[in-house]
PDB file of C-alpha atoms in Angstrom:
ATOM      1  CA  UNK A   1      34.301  -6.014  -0.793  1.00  0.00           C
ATOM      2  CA  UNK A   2      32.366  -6.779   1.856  1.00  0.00           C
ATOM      3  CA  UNK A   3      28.877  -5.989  -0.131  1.00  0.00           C
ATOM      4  CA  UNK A   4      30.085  -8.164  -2.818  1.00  0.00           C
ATOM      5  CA  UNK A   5      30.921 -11.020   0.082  1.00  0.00           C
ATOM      6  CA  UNK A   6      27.338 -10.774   1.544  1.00  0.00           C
ATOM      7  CA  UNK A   7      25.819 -11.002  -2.388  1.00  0.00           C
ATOM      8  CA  UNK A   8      28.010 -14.041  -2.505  1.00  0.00           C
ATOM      9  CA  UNK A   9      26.783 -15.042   0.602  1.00  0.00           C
ATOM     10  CA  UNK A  10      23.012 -14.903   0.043  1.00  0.00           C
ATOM     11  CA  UNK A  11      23.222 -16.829  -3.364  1.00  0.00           C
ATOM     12  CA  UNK A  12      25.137 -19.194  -1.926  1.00  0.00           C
ATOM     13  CA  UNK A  13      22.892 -19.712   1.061  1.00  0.00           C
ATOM     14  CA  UNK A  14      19.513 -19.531  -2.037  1.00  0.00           C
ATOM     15  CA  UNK A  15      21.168 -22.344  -4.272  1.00  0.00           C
ATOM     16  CA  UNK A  16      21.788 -24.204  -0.539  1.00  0.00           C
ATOM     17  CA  UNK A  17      18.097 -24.015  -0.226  1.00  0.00           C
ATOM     18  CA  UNK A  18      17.043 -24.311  -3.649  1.00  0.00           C
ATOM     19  CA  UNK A  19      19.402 -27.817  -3.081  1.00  0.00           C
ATOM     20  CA  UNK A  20      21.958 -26.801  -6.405  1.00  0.00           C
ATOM     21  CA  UNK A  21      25.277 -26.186  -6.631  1.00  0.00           C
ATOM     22  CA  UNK A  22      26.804 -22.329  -5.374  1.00  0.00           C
ATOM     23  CA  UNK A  23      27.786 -21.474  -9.315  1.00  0.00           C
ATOM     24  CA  UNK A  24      24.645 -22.844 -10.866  1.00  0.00           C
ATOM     25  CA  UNK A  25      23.113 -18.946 -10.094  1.00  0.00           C
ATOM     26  CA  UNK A  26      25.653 -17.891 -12.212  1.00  0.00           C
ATOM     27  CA  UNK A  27      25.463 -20.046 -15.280  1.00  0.00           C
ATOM     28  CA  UNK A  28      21.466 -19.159 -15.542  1.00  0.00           C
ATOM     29  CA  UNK A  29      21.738 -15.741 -14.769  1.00  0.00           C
ATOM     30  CA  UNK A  30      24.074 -13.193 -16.718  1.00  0.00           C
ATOM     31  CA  UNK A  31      23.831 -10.538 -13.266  1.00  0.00           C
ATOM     32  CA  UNK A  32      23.290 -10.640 -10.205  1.00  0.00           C
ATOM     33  CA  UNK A  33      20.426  -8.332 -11.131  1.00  0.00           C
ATOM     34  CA  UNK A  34      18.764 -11.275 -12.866  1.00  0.00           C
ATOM     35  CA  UNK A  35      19.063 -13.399 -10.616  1.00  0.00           C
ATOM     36  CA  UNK A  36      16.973 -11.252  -7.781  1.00  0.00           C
ATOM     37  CA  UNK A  37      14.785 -10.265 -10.474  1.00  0.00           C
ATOM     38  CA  UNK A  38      13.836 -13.511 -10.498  1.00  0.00           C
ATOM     39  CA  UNK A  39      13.774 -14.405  -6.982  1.00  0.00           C
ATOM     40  CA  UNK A  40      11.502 -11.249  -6.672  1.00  0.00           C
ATOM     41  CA  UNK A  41       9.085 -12.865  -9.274  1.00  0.00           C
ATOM     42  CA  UNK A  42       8.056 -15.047  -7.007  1.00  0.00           C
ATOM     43  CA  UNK A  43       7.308 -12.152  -4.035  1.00  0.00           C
ATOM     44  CA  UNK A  44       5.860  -9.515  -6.527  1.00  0.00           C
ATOM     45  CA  UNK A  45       3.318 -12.524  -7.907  1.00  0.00           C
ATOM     46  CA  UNK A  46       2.262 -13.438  -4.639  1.00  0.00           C
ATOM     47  CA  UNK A  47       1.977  -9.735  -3.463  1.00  0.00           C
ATOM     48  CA  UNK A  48       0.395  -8.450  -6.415  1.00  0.00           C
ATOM     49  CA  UNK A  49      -2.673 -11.407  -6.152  1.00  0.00           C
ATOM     50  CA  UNK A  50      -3.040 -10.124  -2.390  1.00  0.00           C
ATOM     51  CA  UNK A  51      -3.357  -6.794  -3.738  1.00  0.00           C
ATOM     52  CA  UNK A  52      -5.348  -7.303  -6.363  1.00  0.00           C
ATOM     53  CA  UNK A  53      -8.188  -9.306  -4.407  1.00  0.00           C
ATOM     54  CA  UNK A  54      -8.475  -6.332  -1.516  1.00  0.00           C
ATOM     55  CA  UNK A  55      -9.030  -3.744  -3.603  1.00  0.00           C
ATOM     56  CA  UNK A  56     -11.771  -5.840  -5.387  1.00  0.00           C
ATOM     57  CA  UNK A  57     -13.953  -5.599  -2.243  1.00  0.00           C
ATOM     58  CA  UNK A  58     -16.795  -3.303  -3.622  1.00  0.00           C
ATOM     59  CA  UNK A  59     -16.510  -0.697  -0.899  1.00  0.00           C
ATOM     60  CA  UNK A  60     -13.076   1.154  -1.455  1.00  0.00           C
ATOM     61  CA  UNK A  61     -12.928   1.985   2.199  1.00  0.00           C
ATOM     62  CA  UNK A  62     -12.596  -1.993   3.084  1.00  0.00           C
ATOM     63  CA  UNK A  63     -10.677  -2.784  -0.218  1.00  0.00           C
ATOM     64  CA  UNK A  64      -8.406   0.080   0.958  1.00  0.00           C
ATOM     65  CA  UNK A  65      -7.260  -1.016   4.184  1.00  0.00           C
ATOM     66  CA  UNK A  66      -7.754  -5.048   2.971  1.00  0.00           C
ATOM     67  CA  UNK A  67      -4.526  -4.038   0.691  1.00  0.00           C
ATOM     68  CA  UNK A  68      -2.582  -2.279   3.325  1.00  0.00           C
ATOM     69  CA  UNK A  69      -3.575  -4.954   5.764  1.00  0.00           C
ATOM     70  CA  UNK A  70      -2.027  -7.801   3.578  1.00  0.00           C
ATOM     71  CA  UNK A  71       0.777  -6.032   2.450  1.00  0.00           C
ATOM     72  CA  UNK A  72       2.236  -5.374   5.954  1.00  0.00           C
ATOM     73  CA  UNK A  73       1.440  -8.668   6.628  1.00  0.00           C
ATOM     74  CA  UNK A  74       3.724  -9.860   3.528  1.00  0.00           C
ATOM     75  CA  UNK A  75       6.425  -7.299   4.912  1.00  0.00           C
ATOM     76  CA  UNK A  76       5.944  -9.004   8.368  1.00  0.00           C
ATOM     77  CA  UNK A  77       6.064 -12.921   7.112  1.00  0.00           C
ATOM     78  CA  UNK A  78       8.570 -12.286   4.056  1.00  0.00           C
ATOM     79  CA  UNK A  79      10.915  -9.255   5.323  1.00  0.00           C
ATOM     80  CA  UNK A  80      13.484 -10.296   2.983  1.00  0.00           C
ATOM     81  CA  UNK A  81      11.298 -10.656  -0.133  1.00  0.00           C
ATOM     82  CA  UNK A  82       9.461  -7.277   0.570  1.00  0.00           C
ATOM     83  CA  UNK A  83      12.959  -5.207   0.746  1.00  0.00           C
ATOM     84  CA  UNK A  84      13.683  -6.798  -2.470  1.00  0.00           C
ATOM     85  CA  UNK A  85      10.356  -6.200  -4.387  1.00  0.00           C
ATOM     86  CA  UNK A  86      10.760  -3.035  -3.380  1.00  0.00           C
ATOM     87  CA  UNK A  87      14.627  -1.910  -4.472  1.00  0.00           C
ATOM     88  CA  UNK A  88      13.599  -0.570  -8.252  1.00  0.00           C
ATOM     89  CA  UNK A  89      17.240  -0.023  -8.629  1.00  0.00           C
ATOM     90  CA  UNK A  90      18.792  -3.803  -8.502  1.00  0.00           C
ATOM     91  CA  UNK A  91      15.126  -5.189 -10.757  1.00  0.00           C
ATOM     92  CA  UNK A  92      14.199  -2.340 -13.031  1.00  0.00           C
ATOM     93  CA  UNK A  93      17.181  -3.304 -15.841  1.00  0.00           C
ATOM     94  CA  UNK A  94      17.262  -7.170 -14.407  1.00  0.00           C
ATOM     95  CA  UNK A  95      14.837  -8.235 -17.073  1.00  0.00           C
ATOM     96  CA  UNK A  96      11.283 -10.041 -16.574  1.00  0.00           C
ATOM     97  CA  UNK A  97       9.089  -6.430 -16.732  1.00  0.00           C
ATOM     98  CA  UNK A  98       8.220  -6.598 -12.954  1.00  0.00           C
ATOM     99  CA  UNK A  99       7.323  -2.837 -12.970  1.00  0.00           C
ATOM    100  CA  UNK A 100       4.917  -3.298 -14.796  1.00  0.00           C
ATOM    101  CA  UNK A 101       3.002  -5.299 -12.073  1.00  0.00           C
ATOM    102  CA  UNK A 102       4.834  -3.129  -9.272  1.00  0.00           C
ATOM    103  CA  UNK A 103       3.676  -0.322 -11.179  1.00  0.00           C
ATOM    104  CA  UNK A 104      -0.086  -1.519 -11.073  1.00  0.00           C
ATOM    105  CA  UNK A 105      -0.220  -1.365  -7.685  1.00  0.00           C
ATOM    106  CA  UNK A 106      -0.581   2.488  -7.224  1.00  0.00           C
ATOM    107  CA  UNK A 107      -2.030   3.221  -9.643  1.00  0.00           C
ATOM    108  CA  UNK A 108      -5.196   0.871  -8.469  1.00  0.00           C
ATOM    109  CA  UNK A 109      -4.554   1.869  -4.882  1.00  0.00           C
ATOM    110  CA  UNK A 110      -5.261   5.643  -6.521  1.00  0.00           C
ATOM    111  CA  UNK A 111      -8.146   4.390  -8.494  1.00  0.00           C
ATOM    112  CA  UNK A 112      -9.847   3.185  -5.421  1.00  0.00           C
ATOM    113  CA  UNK A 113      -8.953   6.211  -3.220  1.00  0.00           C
ATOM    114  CA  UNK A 114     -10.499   8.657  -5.694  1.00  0.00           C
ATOM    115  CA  UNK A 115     -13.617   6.146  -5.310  1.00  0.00           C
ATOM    116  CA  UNK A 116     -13.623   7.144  -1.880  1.00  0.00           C
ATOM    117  CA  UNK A 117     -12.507  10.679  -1.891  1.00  0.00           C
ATOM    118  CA  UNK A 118     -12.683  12.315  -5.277  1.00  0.00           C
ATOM    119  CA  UNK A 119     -10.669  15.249  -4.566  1.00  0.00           C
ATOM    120  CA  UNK A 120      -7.587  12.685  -3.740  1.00  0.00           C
ATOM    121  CA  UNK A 121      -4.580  13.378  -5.709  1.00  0.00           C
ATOM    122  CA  UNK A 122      -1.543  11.186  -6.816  1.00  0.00           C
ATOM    123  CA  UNK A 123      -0.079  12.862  -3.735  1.00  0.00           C
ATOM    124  CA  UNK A 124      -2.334  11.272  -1.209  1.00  0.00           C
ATOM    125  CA  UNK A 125      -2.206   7.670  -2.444  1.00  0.00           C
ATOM    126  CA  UNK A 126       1.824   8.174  -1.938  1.00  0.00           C
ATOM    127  CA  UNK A 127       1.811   9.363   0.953  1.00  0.00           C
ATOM    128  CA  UNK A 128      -0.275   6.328   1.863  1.00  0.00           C
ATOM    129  CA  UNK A 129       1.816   3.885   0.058  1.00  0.00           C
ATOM    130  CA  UNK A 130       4.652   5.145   1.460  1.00  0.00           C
ATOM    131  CA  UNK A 131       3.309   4.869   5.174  1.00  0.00           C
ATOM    132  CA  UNK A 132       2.479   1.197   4.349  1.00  0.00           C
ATOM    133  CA  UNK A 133       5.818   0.116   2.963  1.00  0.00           C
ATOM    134  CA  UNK A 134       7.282   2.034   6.329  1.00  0.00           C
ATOM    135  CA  UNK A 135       5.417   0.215   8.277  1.00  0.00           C
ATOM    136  CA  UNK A 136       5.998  -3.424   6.696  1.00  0.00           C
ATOM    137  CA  UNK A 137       9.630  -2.830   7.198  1.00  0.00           C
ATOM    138  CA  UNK A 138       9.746  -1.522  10.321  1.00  0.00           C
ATOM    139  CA  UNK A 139       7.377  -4.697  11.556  1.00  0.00           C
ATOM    140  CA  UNK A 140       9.297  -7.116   9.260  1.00  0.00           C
ATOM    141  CA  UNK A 141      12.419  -6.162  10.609  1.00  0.00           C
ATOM    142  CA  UNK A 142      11.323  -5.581  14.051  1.00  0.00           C
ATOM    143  CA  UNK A 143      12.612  -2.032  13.887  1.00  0.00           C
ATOM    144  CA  UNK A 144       9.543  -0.849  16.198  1.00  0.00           C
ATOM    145  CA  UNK A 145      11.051  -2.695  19.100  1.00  0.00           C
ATOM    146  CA  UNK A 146      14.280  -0.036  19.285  1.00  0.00           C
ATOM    147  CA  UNK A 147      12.000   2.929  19.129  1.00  0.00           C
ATOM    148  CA  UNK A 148       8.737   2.282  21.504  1.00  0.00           C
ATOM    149  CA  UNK A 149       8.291  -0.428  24.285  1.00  0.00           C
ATOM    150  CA  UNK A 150       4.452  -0.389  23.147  1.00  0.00           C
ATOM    151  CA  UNK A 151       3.268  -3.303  20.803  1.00  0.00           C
ATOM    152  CA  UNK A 152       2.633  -1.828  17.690  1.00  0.00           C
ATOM    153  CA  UNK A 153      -0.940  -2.636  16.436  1.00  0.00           C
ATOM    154  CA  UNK A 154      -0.588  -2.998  13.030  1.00  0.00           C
ATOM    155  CA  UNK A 155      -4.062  -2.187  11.905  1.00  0.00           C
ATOM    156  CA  UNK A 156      -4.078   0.748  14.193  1.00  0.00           C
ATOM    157  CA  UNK A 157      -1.134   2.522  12.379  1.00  0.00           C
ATOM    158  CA  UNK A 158      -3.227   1.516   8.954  1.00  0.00           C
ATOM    159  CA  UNK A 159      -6.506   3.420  10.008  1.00  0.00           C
ATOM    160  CA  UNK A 160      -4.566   6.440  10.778  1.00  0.00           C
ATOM    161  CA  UNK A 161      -2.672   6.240   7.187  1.00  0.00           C
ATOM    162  CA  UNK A 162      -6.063   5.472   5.883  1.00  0.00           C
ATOM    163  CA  UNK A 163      -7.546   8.342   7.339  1.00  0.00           C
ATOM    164  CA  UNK A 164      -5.323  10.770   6.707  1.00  0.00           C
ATOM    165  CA  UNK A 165      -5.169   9.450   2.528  1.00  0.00           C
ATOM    166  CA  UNK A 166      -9.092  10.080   3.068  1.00  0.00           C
ATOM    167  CA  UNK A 167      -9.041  13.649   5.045  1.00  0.00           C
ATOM    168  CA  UNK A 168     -11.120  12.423   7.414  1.00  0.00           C
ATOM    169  CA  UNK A 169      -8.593  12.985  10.089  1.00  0.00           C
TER     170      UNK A 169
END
């Protein structure tokens, strides 16, 4: 009950925004599903253009961390959207195809790791994707305040990702 009161809740407080009446969600959209399927448009069109113009720096090492760099930052400015682009079980049946530009995204984060270290496997460019989505929610969500009293320096979490999806450390 109480999931179902804070789904009610967060529409409620979208249509508030979006300035149209609490059941007109409802009347659009069939699901819930849909209708953060196509909230998450908006996020995974944004993010994927970020992505997209990194990794099409010509040397893989700058496109590389470029990416990671702007997609922490995303995760830091939009915590809310970046949980949601991420949670392949509410959009993968909510309609609109967004895997298939989610999907994109390792598989040219790969492309341009094996530019930079041809030996890289699909396990490498995981691990690193998965350290950069960590990261961007721990930031976003300020979840790096309850474990360390250090700032956490972003870009100096990426280079060790970065290096270790590279073996050079």
């Amino acid at each position: 009950m109480a999931t179902e009161v804070s789904r009610r809740g967060k529409a409620a407080h979208s249509t508030r925004l979006s300035i149209v009446s609490h059941g007109a969600p409802r009347h659009h959209f069939p699901t819930y599903a849909n209708l953060l399927a196509a909230i998450a448009r908006e996020g995974i069109e944004d993010l994927d253009r970020i992505i997209t113009d990194s990794l099409a720096i010509a040397d893989p090492r700058a496109a590389l961390m470029r990416a990671c760099q702007g997609v922490v930052d995303f995760a830091i400015q939009r915590p809310a959207m970046f949980e949601l682009i991420a949670r392949h079980d509410l959009l993968g049946g909510a309609g609109g195809n967004l895997r298939a530009t989610t999907g994109q995204w390792l598989v040219a984060l790969t492309e341009r790791l094996r530019e930079a270290r041809p030996d890289a496997e699909l396990a490498h460019a995981l691990a690193l994707w998965a350290g950069v989505q960590g990261l961007g929610v721990m930031l976003g969500r300020r979840g790096a305040e309850a474990i360390t009293p250090q700032k956490v320096e972003p870009n100096a979490v990426l280079a060790v990702l970065l290096a270790g999806a590279l073996g050079d450390g």
